[in-house]
Amino acid sequence: GSPANPDGRVAYLCQDQAPGVGLTECAITYDGGLTWLQTTPIRCPNFVNSGSLGHLQIGLDGSAYVPMNSCDGLQGVSHSYDNLNWAGVQVPGIYTSSIFSDPALGVGRGDKVDGGRLYFAASQGDAGGASNRHPMVSVSNDKGITWSATPLDLSVASARVSGDAIGVKSIVFPTIVAG
């Protein structure tokens, strides 16, 4: 807890705006929704995200994470470690996809990595604009600051866990669960 939040409880409300309509922001409450602090923009490294978001996830240490479909040409993750300020990073090798597919994020149990290992799942976009929608996964071991240099493409037969073996070639709106 803190003086503003002695019991350490917080609830989030995040809004996803259509591109060009407005900013994507989150607000928090410490009193169960009776009052809300002012909304704060969810950020990518170089701009405030105005695109498609996945679902908010909370880490074991209270850190908040929002997966983003659009982050300067790649997909990315915005994070807040203090419930108020947001910063974002790109996930290397996973390109912006159609606005009709949001990425997902899972938080591991935290016994191997402080705060829990993070898993990012997305439908692969294409640098040229035509999404191939391959199922992609990337991992972070440092609370979302850095991500796998080369994400795992699960549609490729040589992947350690391959969707190709059962015919999975493309996805939209992935879900990922970590435990």
PDB file of C-alpha atoms in Angstrom:
ATOM      1  CA  GLY A   1       0.000   0.000   0.000  1.00  0.00           C
ATOM      2  CA  SER A   2       0.734   3.718  -0.008  1.00  0.00           C
ATOM      3  CA  PRO A   3      -0.789   6.761   1.747  1.00  0.00           C
ATOM      4  CA  ALA A   4      -3.223   7.145  -1.184  1.00  0.00           C
ATOM      5  CA  ASN A   5      -3.944   3.415  -1.234  1.00  0.00           C
ATOM      6  CA  PRO A   6      -3.271   1.860   2.203  1.00  0.00           C
ATOM      7  CA  ASP A   7      -4.735  -1.590   1.475  1.00  0.00           C
ATOM      8  CA  GLY A   8      -3.001  -1.898  -1.911  1.00  0.00           C
ATOM      9  CA  ARG A   9      -6.180  -2.610  -3.889  1.00  0.00           C
ATOM     10  CA  VAL A  10      -6.669  -1.058  -7.303  1.00  0.00           C
ATOM     11  CA  ALA A  11      -9.121  -1.477 -10.166  1.00  0.00           C
ATOM     12  CA  TYR A  12      -8.459  -0.382 -13.751  1.00  0.00           C
ATOM     13  CA  LEU A  13     -10.724   0.848 -16.508  1.00  0.00           C
ATOM     14  CA  CYS A  14      -9.044   0.938 -19.921  1.00  0.00           C
ATOM     15  CA  GLN A  15     -10.716   2.172 -23.092  1.00  0.00           C
ATOM     16  CA  ASP A  16      -9.796   1.081 -26.588  1.00  0.00           C
ATOM     17  CA  GLN A  17     -10.410   3.787 -29.191  1.00  0.00           C
ATOM     18  CA  ALA A  18     -10.753   3.218 -32.914  1.00  0.00           C
ATOM     19  CA  PRO A  19      -7.771   4.587 -34.877  1.00  0.00           C
ATOM     20  CA  GLY A  20      -8.174   8.312 -35.444  1.00  0.00           C
ATOM     21  CA  VAL A  21     -11.050   8.624 -32.943  1.00  0.00           C
ATOM     22  CA  GLY A  22      -9.178   9.357 -29.719  1.00  0.00           C
ATOM     23  CA  LEU A  23      -6.524   8.287 -27.283  1.00  0.00           C
ATOM     24  CA  THR A  24      -6.369   4.905 -25.607  1.00  0.00           C
ATOM     25  CA  GLU A  25      -6.253   5.504 -21.868  1.00  0.00           C
ATOM     26  CA  CYS A  26      -6.589   3.831 -18.477  1.00  0.00           C
ATOM     27  CA  ALA A  27      -8.008   5.160 -15.215  1.00  0.00           C
ATOM     28  CA  ILE A  28      -7.679   3.645 -11.750  1.00  0.00           C
ATOM     29  CA  THR A  29      -9.709   3.611  -8.565  1.00  0.00           C
ATOM     30  CA  TYR A  30      -8.600   2.772  -5.044  1.00  0.00           C
ATOM     31  CA  ASP A  31     -12.097   2.749  -3.526  1.00  0.00           C
ATOM     32  CA  GLY A  32     -13.951   0.126  -5.533  1.00  0.00           C
ATOM     33  CA  GLY A  33     -15.108   2.509  -8.252  1.00  0.00           C
ATOM     34  CA  LEU A  34     -16.646   5.284  -6.152  1.00  0.00           C
ATOM     35  CA  THR A  35     -14.048   7.736  -7.456  1.00  0.00           C
ATOM     36  CA  TRP A  36     -11.592   7.484 -10.362  1.00  0.00           C
ATOM     37  CA  LEU A  37      -8.285   9.229 -10.938  1.00  0.00           C
ATOM     38  CA  GLN A  38      -7.838  11.076 -14.224  1.00  0.00           C
ATOM     39  CA  THR A  39      -7.230   8.854 -17.255  1.00  0.00           C
ATOM     40  CA  THR A  40      -3.652   8.353 -18.389  1.00  0.00           C
ATOM     41  CA  PRO A  41      -2.664   7.609 -22.012  1.00  0.00           C
ATOM     42  CA  ILE A  42      -1.251   4.180 -22.756  1.00  0.00           C
ATOM     43  CA  ARG A  43       2.085   4.733 -24.463  1.00  0.00           C
ATOM     44  CA  CYS A  44       4.270   3.148 -27.083  1.00  0.00           C
ATOM     45  CA  PRO A  45       7.932   4.200 -27.190  1.00  0.00           C
ATOM     46  CA  ASN A  46       7.375   7.208 -29.469  1.00  0.00           C
ATOM     47  CA  PHE A  47       3.672   7.987 -29.337  1.00  0.00           C
ATOM     48  CA  VAL A  48       0.405   7.517 -27.490  1.00  0.00           C
ATOM     49  CA  ASN A  49      -1.282   4.421 -28.860  1.00  0.00           C
ATOM     50  CA  SER A  50      -4.511   5.114 -30.682  1.00  0.00           C
ATOM     51  CA  GLY A  51      -5.105   1.636 -31.989  1.00  0.00           C
ATOM     52  CA  SER A  52      -6.286  -1.789 -31.010  1.00  0.00           C
ATOM     53  CA  LEU A  53      -5.509  -3.243 -27.584  1.00  0.00           C
ATOM     54  CA  GLY A  54      -5.591  -6.625 -25.968  1.00  0.00           C
ATOM     55  CA  HIS A  55      -6.817  -7.177 -22.420  1.00  0.00           C
ATOM     56  CA  LEU A  56      -5.146  -5.629 -19.396  1.00  0.00           C
ATOM     57  CA  GLN A  57      -3.125  -8.095 -17.309  1.00  0.00           C
ATOM     58  CA  ILE A  58      -1.754  -7.564 -13.802  1.00  0.00           C
ATOM     59  CA  GLY A  59       1.545  -9.100 -12.738  1.00  0.00           C
ATOM     60  CA  LEU A  60       2.189 -10.748  -9.381  1.00  0.00           C
ATOM     61  CA  ASP A  61       3.873  -7.566  -8.120  1.00  0.00           C
ATOM     62  CA  GLY A  62       0.989  -5.296  -9.208  1.00  0.00           C
ATOM     63  CA  SER A  63       2.577  -4.166 -12.480  1.00  0.00           C
ATOM     64  CA  ALA A  64      -0.002  -3.570 -15.220  1.00  0.00           C
ATOM     65  CA  TYR A  65       0.456  -4.631 -18.850  1.00  0.00           C
ATOM     66  CA  VAL A  66      -1.602  -3.883 -21.966  1.00  0.00           C
ATOM     67  CA  PRO A  67      -0.698  -5.638 -25.251  1.00  0.00           C
ATOM     68  CA  MET A  68      -0.980  -3.336 -28.297  1.00  0.00           C
ATOM     69  CA  ASN A  69      -1.547  -4.142 -31.955  1.00  0.00           C
ATOM     70  CA  SER A  70       0.106  -0.952 -33.212  1.00  0.00           C
ATOM     71  CA  CYS A  71       3.420   0.322 -31.876  1.00  0.00           C
ATOM     72  CA  ASP A  72       5.414   2.136 -34.577  1.00  0.00           C
ATOM     73  CA  GLY A  73       4.985  -0.655 -37.168  1.00  0.00           C
ATOM     74  CA  LEU A  74       5.350  -3.518 -34.710  1.00  0.00           C
ATOM     75  CA  GLN A  75       3.075  -4.836 -31.995  1.00  0.00           C
ATOM     76  CA  GLY A  76       4.025  -3.970 -28.438  1.00  0.00           C
ATOM     77  CA  VAL A  77       3.275  -3.843 -24.738  1.00  0.00           C
ATOM     78  CA  SER A  78       2.551  -0.808 -22.588  1.00  0.00           C
ATOM     79  CA  HIS A  79       3.355  -1.206 -18.909  1.00  0.00           C
ATOM     80  CA  SER A  80       2.819   0.668 -15.657  1.00  0.00           C
ATOM     81  CA  TYR A  81       4.786  -0.174 -12.543  1.00  0.00           C
ATOM     82  CA  ASP A  82       3.143   2.524 -10.362  1.00  0.00           C
ATOM     83  CA  ASN A  83      -0.521   2.371 -11.547  1.00  0.00           C
ATOM     84  CA  LEU A  84      -0.274   5.915 -12.937  1.00  0.00           C
ATOM     85  CA  ASN A  85       2.451   6.285 -15.567  1.00  0.00           C
ATOM     86  CA  TRP A  86       2.640   4.195 -18.726  1.00  0.00           C
ATOM     87  CA  ALA A  87       5.580   3.420 -21.004  1.00  0.00           C
ATOM     88  CA  GLY A  88       5.709   1.033 -23.921  1.00  0.00           C
ATOM     89  CA  VAL A  89       8.044  -1.181 -25.879  1.00  0.00           C
ATOM     90  CA  GLN A  90       7.901  -2.870 -29.243  1.00  0.00           C
ATOM     91  CA  VAL A  91       7.954  -6.665 -29.491  1.00  0.00           C
ATOM     92  CA  PRO A  92      10.669  -7.416 -32.083  1.00  0.00           C
ATOM     93  CA  GLY A  93       9.640  -9.369 -35.164  1.00  0.00           C
ATOM     94  CA  ILE A  94       5.868  -9.176 -34.640  1.00  0.00           C
ATOM     95  CA  TYR A  95       4.433  -6.646 -37.071  1.00  0.00           C
ATOM     96  CA  THR A  96       1.271  -4.585 -36.740  1.00  0.00           C
ATOM     97  CA  SER A  97      -1.685  -6.702 -37.772  1.00  0.00           C
ATOM     98  CA  SER A  98      -5.229  -5.974 -38.847  1.00  0.00           C
ATOM     99  CA  ILE A  99      -7.222  -3.886 -36.373  1.00  0.00           C
ATOM    100  CA  PHE A 100      -9.511  -6.905 -36.224  1.00  0.00           C
ATOM    101  CA  SER A 101      -7.080  -8.944 -34.128  1.00  0.00           C
ATOM    102  CA  ASP A 102      -5.833  -7.890 -30.706  1.00  0.00           C
ATOM    103  CA  PRO A 103      -2.707  -9.415 -29.164  1.00  0.00           C
ATOM    104  CA  ALA A 104      -2.763 -11.175 -25.786  1.00  0.00           C
ATOM    105  CA  LEU A 105      -0.461 -11.314 -22.788  1.00  0.00           C
ATOM    106  CA  GLY A 106      -0.026 -13.934 -20.077  1.00  0.00           C
ATOM    107  CA  VAL A 107       1.873 -13.589 -16.778  1.00  0.00           C
ATOM    108  CA  GLY A 108       3.770 -16.577 -15.380  1.00  0.00           C
ATOM    109  CA  ARG A 109       3.733 -17.674 -11.761  1.00  0.00           C
ATOM    110  CA  GLY A 110       6.939 -15.874 -10.737  1.00  0.00           C
ATOM    111  CA  ASP A 111       8.943 -18.745  -9.257  1.00  0.00           C
ATOM    112  CA  LYS A 112      11.663 -18.476 -11.950  1.00  0.00           C
ATOM    113  CA  VAL A 113      11.475 -14.775 -12.888  1.00  0.00           C
ATOM    114  CA  ASP A 114      10.821 -11.835 -10.537  1.00  0.00           C
ATOM    115  CA  GLY A 115       7.328 -10.525 -11.243  1.00  0.00           C
ATOM    116  CA  GLY A 116       6.547 -13.497 -13.489  1.00  0.00           C
ATOM    117  CA  ARG A 117       7.694 -14.334 -17.002  1.00  0.00           C
ATOM    118  CA  LEU A 118       5.551 -12.554 -19.613  1.00  0.00           C
ATOM    119  CA  TYR A 119       4.224 -14.240 -22.746  1.00  0.00           C
ATOM    120  CA  PHE A 120       2.994 -12.194 -25.741  1.00  0.00           C
ATOM    121  CA  ALA A 121       0.774 -13.902 -28.336  1.00  0.00           C
ATOM    122  CA  ALA A 122      -0.268 -12.258 -31.587  1.00  0.00           C
ATOM    123  CA  SER A 123      -1.446 -12.720 -35.123  1.00  0.00           C
ATOM    124  CA  GLN A 124       1.540 -11.825 -37.330  1.00  0.00           C
ATOM    125  CA  GLY A 125       1.188  -8.762 -39.496  1.00  0.00           C
ATOM    126  CA  ASP A 126       3.415  -8.009 -42.444  1.00  0.00           C
ATOM    127  CA  ALA A 127       5.821  -5.118 -42.949  1.00  0.00           C
ATOM    128  CA  GLY A 128       4.243  -4.622 -46.387  1.00  0.00           C
ATOM    129  CA  GLY A 129       0.720  -4.361 -44.967  1.00  0.00           C
ATOM    130  CA  ALA A 130      -0.715  -7.803 -45.820  1.00  0.00           C
ATOM    131  CA  SER A 131      -1.058  -9.879 -42.649  1.00  0.00           C
ATOM    132  CA  ASN A 132      -0.190 -13.573 -42.892  1.00  0.00           C
ATOM    133  CA  ARG A 133      -1.803 -14.067 -39.445  1.00  0.00           C
ATOM    134  CA  HIS A 134       0.700 -16.719 -38.317  1.00  0.00           C
ATOM    135  CA  PRO A 135       0.426 -17.462 -34.576  1.00  0.00           C
ATOM    136  CA  MET A 136       3.419 -15.762 -32.922  1.00  0.00           C
ATOM    137  CA  VAL A 137       4.754 -15.911 -29.340  1.00  0.00           C
ATOM    138  CA  SER A 138       7.455 -13.828 -27.649  1.00  0.00           C
ATOM    139  CA  VAL A 139       8.793 -13.946 -24.068  1.00  0.00           C
ATOM    140  CA  SER A 140      10.054 -11.342 -21.591  1.00  0.00           C
ATOM    141  CA  ASN A 141      12.014 -12.137 -18.437  1.00  0.00           C
ATOM    142  CA  ASP A 142      12.363  -8.526 -17.239  1.00  0.00           C
ATOM    143  CA  LYS A 143       8.814  -7.208 -16.706  1.00  0.00           C
ATOM    144  CA  GLY A 144       8.293  -6.340 -20.361  1.00  0.00           C
ATOM    145  CA  ILE A 145      11.366  -4.153 -20.890  1.00  0.00           C
ATOM    146  CA  THR A 146      12.859  -6.494 -23.503  1.00  0.00           C
ATOM    147  CA  TRP A 147      11.380  -9.349 -25.537  1.00  0.00           C
ATOM    148  CA  SER A 148      12.714 -12.368 -27.429  1.00  0.00           C
ATOM    149  CA  ALA A 149      14.939 -11.166 -30.269  1.00  0.00           C
ATOM    150  CA  THR A 150      13.284 -13.724 -32.534  1.00  0.00           C
ATOM    151  CA  PRO A 151       9.664 -14.605 -31.747  1.00  0.00           C
ATOM    152  CA  LEU A 152       8.422 -18.156 -32.181  1.00  0.00           C
ATOM    153  CA  ASP A 153       6.229 -18.676 -35.270  1.00  0.00           C
ATOM    154  CA  LEU A 154       3.948 -21.552 -34.277  1.00  0.00           C
ATOM    155  CA  SER A 155       2.792 -22.178 -37.859  1.00  0.00           C
ATOM    156  CA  VAL A 156       6.271 -23.376 -38.884  1.00  0.00           C
ATOM    157  CA  ALA A 157       6.889 -27.116 -38.636  1.00  0.00           C
ATOM    158  CA  SER A 158      10.329 -26.580 -37.079  1.00  0.00           C
ATOM    159  CA  ALA A 159       8.874 -24.651 -34.111  1.00  0.00           C
ATOM    160  CA  ARG A 160       9.351 -26.414 -30.772  1.00  0.00           C
ATOM    161  CA  VAL A 161       5.567 -26.491 -30.333  1.00  0.00           C
ATOM    162  CA  SER A 162       4.067 -26.489 -33.763  1.00  0.00           C
ATOM    163  CA  GLY A 163       0.562 -25.588 -34.825  1.00  0.00           C
ATOM    164  CA  ASP A 164       1.543 -26.849 -38.279  1.00  0.00           C
ATOM    165  CA  ALA A 165       1.285 -30.429 -37.024  1.00  0.00           C
ATOM    166  CA  ILE A 166      -2.473 -29.977 -36.603  1.00  0.00           C
ATOM    167  CA  GLY A 167      -2.991 -27.599 -39.518  1.00  0.00           C
ATOM    168  CA  VAL A 168      -2.944 -24.214 -37.744  1.00  0.00           C
ATOM    169  CA  LYS A 169      -1.723 -21.684 -40.294  1.00  0.00           C
ATOM    170  CA  SER A 170      -3.352 -18.423 -39.192  1.00  0.00           C
ATOM    171  CA  ILE A 171      -5.137 -16.966 -36.157  1.00  0.00           C
ATOM    172  CA  VAL A 172      -7.034 -13.908 -34.958  1.00  0.00           C
ATOM    173  CA  PHE A 173      -7.712 -12.764 -31.386  1.00  0.00           C
ATOM    174  CA  PRO A 174      -5.263 -15.159 -29.686  1.00  0.00           C
ATOM    175  CA  THR A 175      -5.408 -16.020 -26.005  1.00  0.00           C
ATOM    176  CA  ILE A 176      -2.415 -17.109 -23.956  1.00  0.00           C
ATOM    177  CA  VAL A 177      -2.434 -18.476 -20.409  1.00  0.00           C
ATOM    178  CA  ALA A 178       0.669 -18.845 -18.239  1.00  0.00           C
ATOM    179  CA  GLY A 179       0.930 -20.596 -14.923  1.00  0.00           C
TER     180      GLY A 179
END
